[in-house]
Coordinates of C-alpha atoms in Angstrom, one line a residue:
M1 CA 10.0 6.2 -30.2
T2 CA 11.3 4.6 -33.4
R3 CA 11.9 0.9 -34.3
K4 CA 12.9 -0.9 -37.4
D5 CA 9.3 -1.3 -38.8
S6 CA 7.3 1.3 -36.7
S7 CA 7.4 4.6 -35.0
V8 CA 5.3 6.3 -32.3
L9 CA 4.8 10.1 -32.0
I10 CA 3.0 11.6 -29.0
L11 CA 2.3 15.2 -28.1
A12 CA 0.4 16.7 -25.2
D13 CA -0.4 20.3 -24.5
G14 CA -1.5 21.2 -21.0
V15 CA -4.8 23.1 -20.8
N16 CA -4.3 26.7 -19.5
W17 CA -1.1 27.6 -17.7
G18 CA 0.9 26.6 -14.6
P19 CA 2.7 23.7 -13.1
R20 CA -0.3 21.4 -12.8
S21 CA -1.1 21.8 -16.5
R22 CA 2.5 21.1 -17.4
L23 CA 2.5 18.0 -15.1
A24 CA -0.7 16.8 -16.8
A25 CA 1.0 16.9 -20.2
R26 CA 4.1 15.1 -19.0
C27 CA 2.0 12.4 -17.3
A28 CA 0.0 11.9 -20.5
V29 CA 3.0 11.5 -22.7
R30 CA 4.8 9.2 -20.2
A31 CA 1.9 6.9 -19.4
S32 CA 0.6 6.6 -23.0
M33 CA 4.1 5.9 -24.4
N34 CA 4.8 3.3 -21.6
H35 CA 1.6 1.5 -22.4
I36 CA 2.2 1.5 -26.2
N37 CA 5.8 0.3 -25.7
K38 CA 4.6 -2.5 -23.5
F39 CA 1.6 -3.8 -25.4
L40 CA 2.1 -2.9 -29.0
Y41 CA 5.2 -5.0 -29.5
S42 CA 4.1 -8.0 -27.3
K43 CA 2.3 -9.7 -30.2
K44 CA 3.1 -10.2 -33.8
N45 CA 0.9 -9.5 -36.9
L46 CA -1.3 -6.9 -35.3
T47 CA -4.1 -5.5 -37.4
T48 CA -4.8 -1.7 -37.4
H49 CA -7.9 -2.5 -35.2
D50 CA -5.5 -4.1 -32.7
I51 CA -3.2 -1.0 -32.9
F52 CA -6.2 1.4 -32.2
K53 CA -7.2 -0.7 -29.2
V54 CA -3.7 -0.4 -27.7
M55 CA -3.7 3.3 -28.4
C56 CA -7.2 3.8 -26.8
R57 CA -6.1 1.9 -23.7
S58 CA -2.9 4.0 -23.6
F59 CA -5.2 7.1 -23.2
D60 CA -6.9 5.3 -20.3
S61 CA -3.4 4.8 -18.7
A62 CA -2.7 8.5 -19.3
Q63 CA -6.0 9.5 -17.6
E64 CA -5.2 7.3 -14.6
F65 CA -1.7 8.7 -14.2
I66 CA -2.9 12.3 -14.4
L67 CA -5.4 11.7 -11.6
Q68 CA -2.9 9.8 -9.6
R69 CA -0.4 12.7 -9.7
K70 CA -3.2 15.2 -9.1
A71 CA -2.4 17.1 -12.2
A72 CA -4.8 19.4 -14.2
M73 CA -5.9 18.8 -17.8
T74 CA -4.2 18.2 -21.1
T75 CA -4.8 17.5 -24.8
L76 CA -3.2 14.3 -26.2
C77 CA -2.4 13.3 -29.7
C78 CA -0.8 10.0 -30.7
C79 CA 0.3 8.6 -34.0
V80 CA 1.6 5.1 -34.7
I81 CA 3.3 4.7 -38.0
T82 CA 3.7 1.0 -39.0
K83 CA 4.2 -1.3 -42.0
L84 CA 1.3 -3.5 -42.9
K85 CA 2.0 -7.2 -42.4
D86 CA -0.3 -8.4 -45.2
P87 CA 2.0 -9.9 -47.9
S88 CA -0.3 -8.7 -50.6
Q89 CA 0.2 -5.1 -49.5
N90 CA 3.9 -5.3 -48.7
S91 CA 4.8 -1.7 -49.6
L92 CA 2.0 0.0 -47.6
W93 CA 2.7 2.0 -44.5
T94 CA -0.1 3.4 -42.3
A95 CA -0.4 6.3 -39.9
C96 CA -2.9 5.4 -37.2
T97 CA -3.8 8.5 -35.2
L98 CA -5.8 9.1 -32.0
S99 CA -6.4 12.5 -30.5
I100 CA -8.3 14.4 -27.9
G101 CA -8.3 18.2 -27.7
D102 CA -7.0 20.7 -30.1
S103 CA -3.5 19.4 -30.8
T104 CA -3.3 18.4 -34.5
A105 CA -1.6 15.8 -36.7
Y106 CA -0.6 16.1 -40.4
V107 CA 1.1 14.3 -43.3
F108 CA 3.2 16.3 -45.7
N109 CA 3.7 15.0 -49.2
R110 CA 5.8 17.3 -51.5
H111 CA 3.6 16.6 -54.5
K112 CA 0.1 16.4 -52.9
G113 CA 0.6 19.0 -50.1
I114 CA -0.6 18.7 -46.5
F115 CA -3.4 16.6 -45.2
E116 CA -4.7 16.8 -41.6
L117 CA -5.1 13.5 -39.8
T118 CA -7.2 15.0 -37.0
L119 CA -9.7 16.5 -39.5
G120 CA -12.7 15.1 -37.7
A121 CA -12.0 16.7 -34.3
R122 CA -14.0 19.8 -35.1
N123 CA -16.6 21.3 -37.5
L124 CA -14.7 23.3 -40.2
D125 CA -17.8 25.2 -41.1
N126 CA -18.1 26.7 -37.6
D127 CA -16.0 29.5 -36.0
R128 CA -13.8 27.8 -33.5
D129 CA -13.3 29.4 -30.1
M130 CA -9.5 29.2 -29.7
R131 CA -9.9 29.2 -25.9
N132 CA -11.9 26.0 -26.0
V133 CA -9.8 22.9 -26.5
G134 CA -12.8 20.8 -27.5
G135 CA -11.8 17.8 -25.2
A136 CA -9.2 17.0 -22.6
L137 CA -7.8 14.3 -20.3
G138 CA -7.8 14.9 -16.6
G139 CA -10.5 15.8 -14.1
V140 CA -12.8 17.7 -16.4
Y141 CA -16.0 16.2 -15.0
G142 CA -15.0 15.1 -11.5
N143 CA -12.6 12.2 -12.2
K144 CA -13.7 11.9 -15.8
P145 CA -12.2 13.3 -19.0
D146 CA -14.0 15.2 -21.7
V147 CA -13.9 12.9 -24.8
S148 CA -16.4 14.9 -26.9
N149 CA -13.9 15.3 -29.8
L150 CA -12.0 12.0 -29.4
T151 CA -10.9 11.3 -33.0
Y152 CA -9.6 8.2 -34.8
S153 CA -8.0 8.3 -38.2
L154 CA -6.0 6.0 -40.5
M155 CA -4.0 7.1 -43.6
Y156 CA -1.6 5.3 -45.9
I157 CA 1.6 7.1 -46.3
K158 CA 4.5 6.9 -48.8
E159 CA 8.2 7.1 -48.9
N160 CA 9.6 10.5 -47.8
D161 CA 6.2 11.6 -46.4
I162 CA 6.6 13.6 -43.2
V163 CA 4.2 13.0 -40.3
F164 CA 4.1 15.7 -37.7
L165 CA 2.1 16.6 -34.6
M166 CA 1.7 20.2 -33.3
S167 CA 0.0 22.1 -30.5
D168 CA -2.4 24.9 -31.1
G169 CA 0.3 27.4 -30.3
I170 CA 1.6 26.6 -33.8
S171 CA -1.5 25.7 -35.8
D172 CA -3.5 28.8 -34.7
N173 CA -0.7 31.0 -35.8
L174 CA -1.3 29.7 -39.4
D175 CA -4.8 31.0 -39.3
P176 CA -5.2 34.1 -41.6
I177 CA -7.3 35.9 -38.9
V178 CA -4.6 35.5 -36.3
S179 CA -1.9 36.6 -38.7
Q180 CA -4.1 39.5 -39.8
T181 CA -4.1 38.7 -43.5
A182 CA -7.9 38.3 -43.5
R183 CA -10.9 39.1 -41.4
K184 CA -13.9 37.0 -40.3
Q185 CA -16.8 36.7 -42.6
T186 CA -19.9 38.4 -41.3
E187 CA -23.6 38.2 -42.3
R188 CA -23.7 41.9 -42.9
K189 CA -21.0 44.3 -44.0
P190 CA -19.4 45.9 -40.9
E191 CA -19.1 49.6 -40.7
A192 CA -15.7 51.0 -41.6
D193 CA -15.7 52.9 -38.3
N194 CA -15.8 49.6 -36.4
L195 CA -12.7 48.2 -38.1
E196 CA -9.1 48.9 -37.5
K197 CA -7.6 50.9 -40.4
N198 CA -5.3 48.0 -41.4
M199 CA -8.3 45.6 -41.5
I200 CA -10.6 47.5 -43.8
N201 CA -9.1 46.2 -47.1
L202 CA -8.5 42.7 -46.0
P203 CA -10.6 39.9 -47.6
E204 CA -13.4 38.2 -45.6
M205 CA -13.0 34.5 -45.0
S206 CA -15.5 31.8 -43.9
P207 CA -14.3 29.3 -41.3
Y208 CA -13.6 26.7 -44.0
E209 CA -11.7 29.2 -46.2
R210 CA -9.6 30.1 -43.2
Y211 CA -8.8 26.4 -42.6
A212 CA -7.9 25.8 -46.3
C213 CA -5.8 29.0 -46.4
G214 CA -3.9 27.9 -43.3
L215 CA -3.0 24.6 -44.9
A216 CA -1.8 26.3 -48.1
H217 CA 0.2 28.8 -46.1
M218 CA 1.8 26.0 -44.1
K219 CA 2.9 24.3 -47.3
E220 CA 4.2 27.6 -48.7
I221 CA 6.2 28.3 -45.6
L222 CA 7.8 24.8 -45.6
L223 CA 8.8 25.0 -49.3
R224 CA 9.6 28.7 -49.4
N225 CA 13.4 28.3 -49.6
K226 CA 13.5 24.9 -51.3
T227 CA 14.2 24.2 -55.0
P228 CA 12.0 21.7 -56.8
N229 CA 14.7 19.0 -56.4
E230 CA 15.4 19.6 -52.7
S231 CA 13.8 17.5 -50.1
L232 CA 12.4 18.6 -46.8
S233 CA 13.5 16.8 -43.6
A234 CA 11.6 16.2 -40.4
Q235 CA 14.1 18.4 -38.5
E236 CA 13.6 21.2 -41.0
T237 CA 9.8 21.0 -40.7
C238 CA 10.0 21.6 -36.9
A239 CA 12.5 24.4 -37.2
I240 CA 10.7 26.2 -40.0
L241 CA 7.3 26.2 -38.3
I242 CA 8.7 27.2 -34.9
D243 CA 10.6 30.1 -36.6
H244 CA 7.4 31.2 -38.2
V245 CA 5.6 31.4 -34.9
L246 CA 8.5 33.3 -33.3
K247 CA 8.6 35.9 -36.0
L248 CA 4.8 36.3 -36.2
T249 CA 4.5 36.9 -32.4
A250 CA 7.7 38.9 -31.9
E251 CA 6.1 42.3 -31.7
K252 CA 3.3 41.1 -29.3
R253 CA 5.8 39.3 -27.1
D254 CA 8.2 42.3 -27.0
L255 CA 5.3 44.6 -26.0
L256 CA 4.1 42.3 -23.2
E257 CA 7.6 41.6 -21.8
K258 CA 8.5 45.3 -21.6
G259 CA 5.0 46.1 -20.3
L260 CA 5.1 43.6 -17.5
L261 CA 8.5 44.9 -16.5
E262 CA 7.2 48.5 -16.5
A263 CA 4.0 47.4 -14.6
S264 CA 6.1 45.8 -11.8
Q265 CA 7.6 49.3 -11.1
I266 CA 4.2 51.0 -10.6
E267 CA 3.3 51.2 -7.0
D268 CA -0.1 52.8 -7.2
T269 CA -2.7 50.0 -7.4
E270 CA -5.2 52.0 -9.5
K271 CA -2.6 53.2 -12.0
K272 CA -1.1 49.7 -12.2
S273 CA -4.5 48.2 -13.1
K274 CA -5.2 50.8 -15.7
F275 CA -1.7 50.3 -17.2
Q276 CA -2.3 46.5 -17.4
A277 CA -5.7 47.0 -19.0
D278 CA -4.3 49.3 -21.6
L279 CA -1.4 46.8 -22.2
R280 CA -3.9 44.0 -22.9
Q281 CA -5.9 46.1 -25.3
K282 CA -2.7 47.1 -27.2
S283 CA -1.6 43.4 -27.4
L284 CA -5.0 42.4 -28.9
K285 CA -4.4 44.6 -31.9
L286 CA -1.1 42.9 -32.7
R287 CA -1.0 39.8 -34.8
G288 CA -0.1 36.4 -33.5
K289 CA -1.2 34.2 -30.6
L290 CA 1.1 33.6 -27.6
D291 CA 0.7 30.0 -26.5
H292 CA 2.7 26.8 -25.9
A293 CA 4.3 25.9 -29.2
S294 CA 5.3 22.3 -29.5
I295 CA 5.9 20.1 -32.5
V296 CA 7.3 16.6 -33.3
A297 CA 7.9 15.2 -36.8
L298 CA 9.1 12.0 -38.5
E299 CA 10.1 11.3 -42.0
K300 CA 9.0 7.9 -43.3
R301 CA 11.7 5.9 -45.0
D302 CA 11.9 2.2 -45.9
F303 CA 12.9 0.3 -42.7
V304 CA 14.6 3.5 -41.3
S305 CA 12.7 6.4 -39.9
N306 CA 14.6 9.7 -39.6
Y307 CA 13.3 12.0 -36.8

């Protein structure tokens, strides 16, 4: 949602698969956007504290709507981009971000690179289990959500900065371990026999090195075909990152699609189970992570936001 002096970006990613997870994500986006649209613009001269209060209550509305519709669980990431009303800081714009789960938010500046707005949602020195979202709305504990990684952040942004939110289906595919350009750091050197042939000569990376490498790789991907004088648009940001995920996961996706078709033609139960187990093992050796891949971006401009 974009207005003359502010914009709202919201992204939700249903936990696990199926219609109830999809419904949870849709409920979260609809309820939180409705709440923000109703209460954020009802008063003038709001402070950033006021904005965060509205955003937090929008998450409460999302939780209530998810339970009302008997949906499953979802992550939720929201960013309000607005111009400060203080006359002494006339030129400053802020990105106020609230997130729960493993969906992430970033600011791209051509000169300074990429900064993650949801940086505090996890410990960068620990290996992250990509199957664990870290927190979620919905009936996680009875009728209560898991808010263990609920994260607030505020950042000043400049003209032509691009703010974008993405699901882990994109961010995890920028991890050098997932793309198989590095291997996990271990306390002792692993035996060569225990490594795949294509992994032996890869560099070891700590969790923080993987994170830093992922950000650097994201910047390189976004600017790969740009000259120093060419600007990057919000639309291009979305298209380039989605294209990266499609290309990285193409071999794995092709294997599984053909494998599932072949498995459907096997009538013997035992042979079918063995075939499916072998298929899973083969897919684990291929690079990339197959998951929901969603992204939304906005380019900050003076009084006009392009999205």
